[in-house]
Amino acid sequence: MRFIDKMERKFGRYAIRGLMKYVIACYIIGYVLLYTVPGVLNFLTLEPYMIFHHGQIWRLISWVLIPPSRSNIIFVIFMLILYYQLGTVLEQTWGAFRFNLYIFGGVIFTILGALVLYLVLGVNAPVSIGASFSTYYINMTIFLAFAVCYPNMQVMLYFLIPIKMKWMAVVYGVLIAYEFVISGWAGRVAIFASVLNFLIFFLVTRNLKVYSPKEVRRKKNFQRQMNQPRGGGASYIHKCAICGRTERDDPNLQFRFCSKCNGNYEYCQDHLFTHKHVE
């Protein structure tokens, strides 16, 4: 947890905001190719043989365009809307950096899994294993992550049946286990890579209370209250430039001036290392 916090303070400014917009854009491109020139998709799959022996390194990235599902267009539209909403809420709950870390972690684990599988099987590797790798299982882990954060949220299954997210997650888990059993090695690696990313992420960030909807809402309300003008003419010595708290709010708070900000800006212990420097 502390390691990720340090990474976020150092690299958080590079996180892609609104990442799900770009993920959905990749899906849309993939579906357009599927319905117009489906043969092109054969040149985009995550095919280790073509990468190692023919130098087609673009396949390390282009496979994310492979549609996660080939169902009818109505289901596709519903799926795109659903996962855009789930991903957007997760980003708002975790923050852009952690959501980036989760999505790109799933992508990286899938790539490594495909390459390692090919190297392990060697001459016994199937002629083509790339068709088994898409963002389908990464989508499933987005759903599972949402269910962990919002287990009691109720959705309408098929627009008719009310069901809580935690029970939907159980159904998803059973489906993933079933597909793992009946799939070939490539399919199992794709499933294992995505589930491994899900497990590692939640084990590393096991202090999930700070990302619960109740806690996120409480922090937002507190910050909004701290930013409101205060009456009564109360005096103070220290005041955080971000949240507005003073030593009168909590005598245990520690305050420091930031040497990198242009001006005399003082911050509390919670915002000293996470604020954006004033230039």
Coordinates of C-alpha atoms in Angstrom, one line a residue, residues 1 5 8 92-94 98 207-227 242-243 245 270-271:
M1 CA 0.0 0.0 0.0
D5 CA 1.2 5.6 -2.5
E8 CA 1.2 7.8 -7.0
Q92 CA -13.7 8.2 -9.4
T93 CA -13.5 5.8 -6.4
W94 CA -9.8 4.8 -6.6
R98 CA -4.8 3.3 -9.3
N207 CA -7.0 -1.5 3.1
L208 CA -10.1 -1.0 0.9
K209 CA -12.0 0.9 3.5
V210 CA -10.4 4.2 2.3
Y211 CA -11.8 3.5 -1.1
S212 CA -15.3 2.5 0.0
P213 CA -18.1 4.7 -1.4
K214 CA -19.0 5.8 2.1
E215 CA -15.4 6.8 2.9
V216 CA -15.0 8.6 -0.4
R217 CA -18.2 10.5 0.1
R218 CA -17.2 11.4 3.6
K219 CA -13.9 12.8 2.5
K220 CA -15.5 14.9 -0.3
N221 CA -18.1 16.3 2.1
F222 CA -15.4 17.1 4.7
Q223 CA -13.3 18.9 2.1
R224 CA -16.2 20.9 0.9
Q225 CA -17.0 22.0 4.4
M226 CA -13.4 22.9 5.1
N227 CA -13.4 25.1 2.0
I242 CA -5.8 22.4 0.3
C243 CA -8.4 21.4 2.9
R245 CA -7.9 22.7 8.3
D270 CA -2.3 14.6 4.5
H271 CA -1.5 17.0 1.6

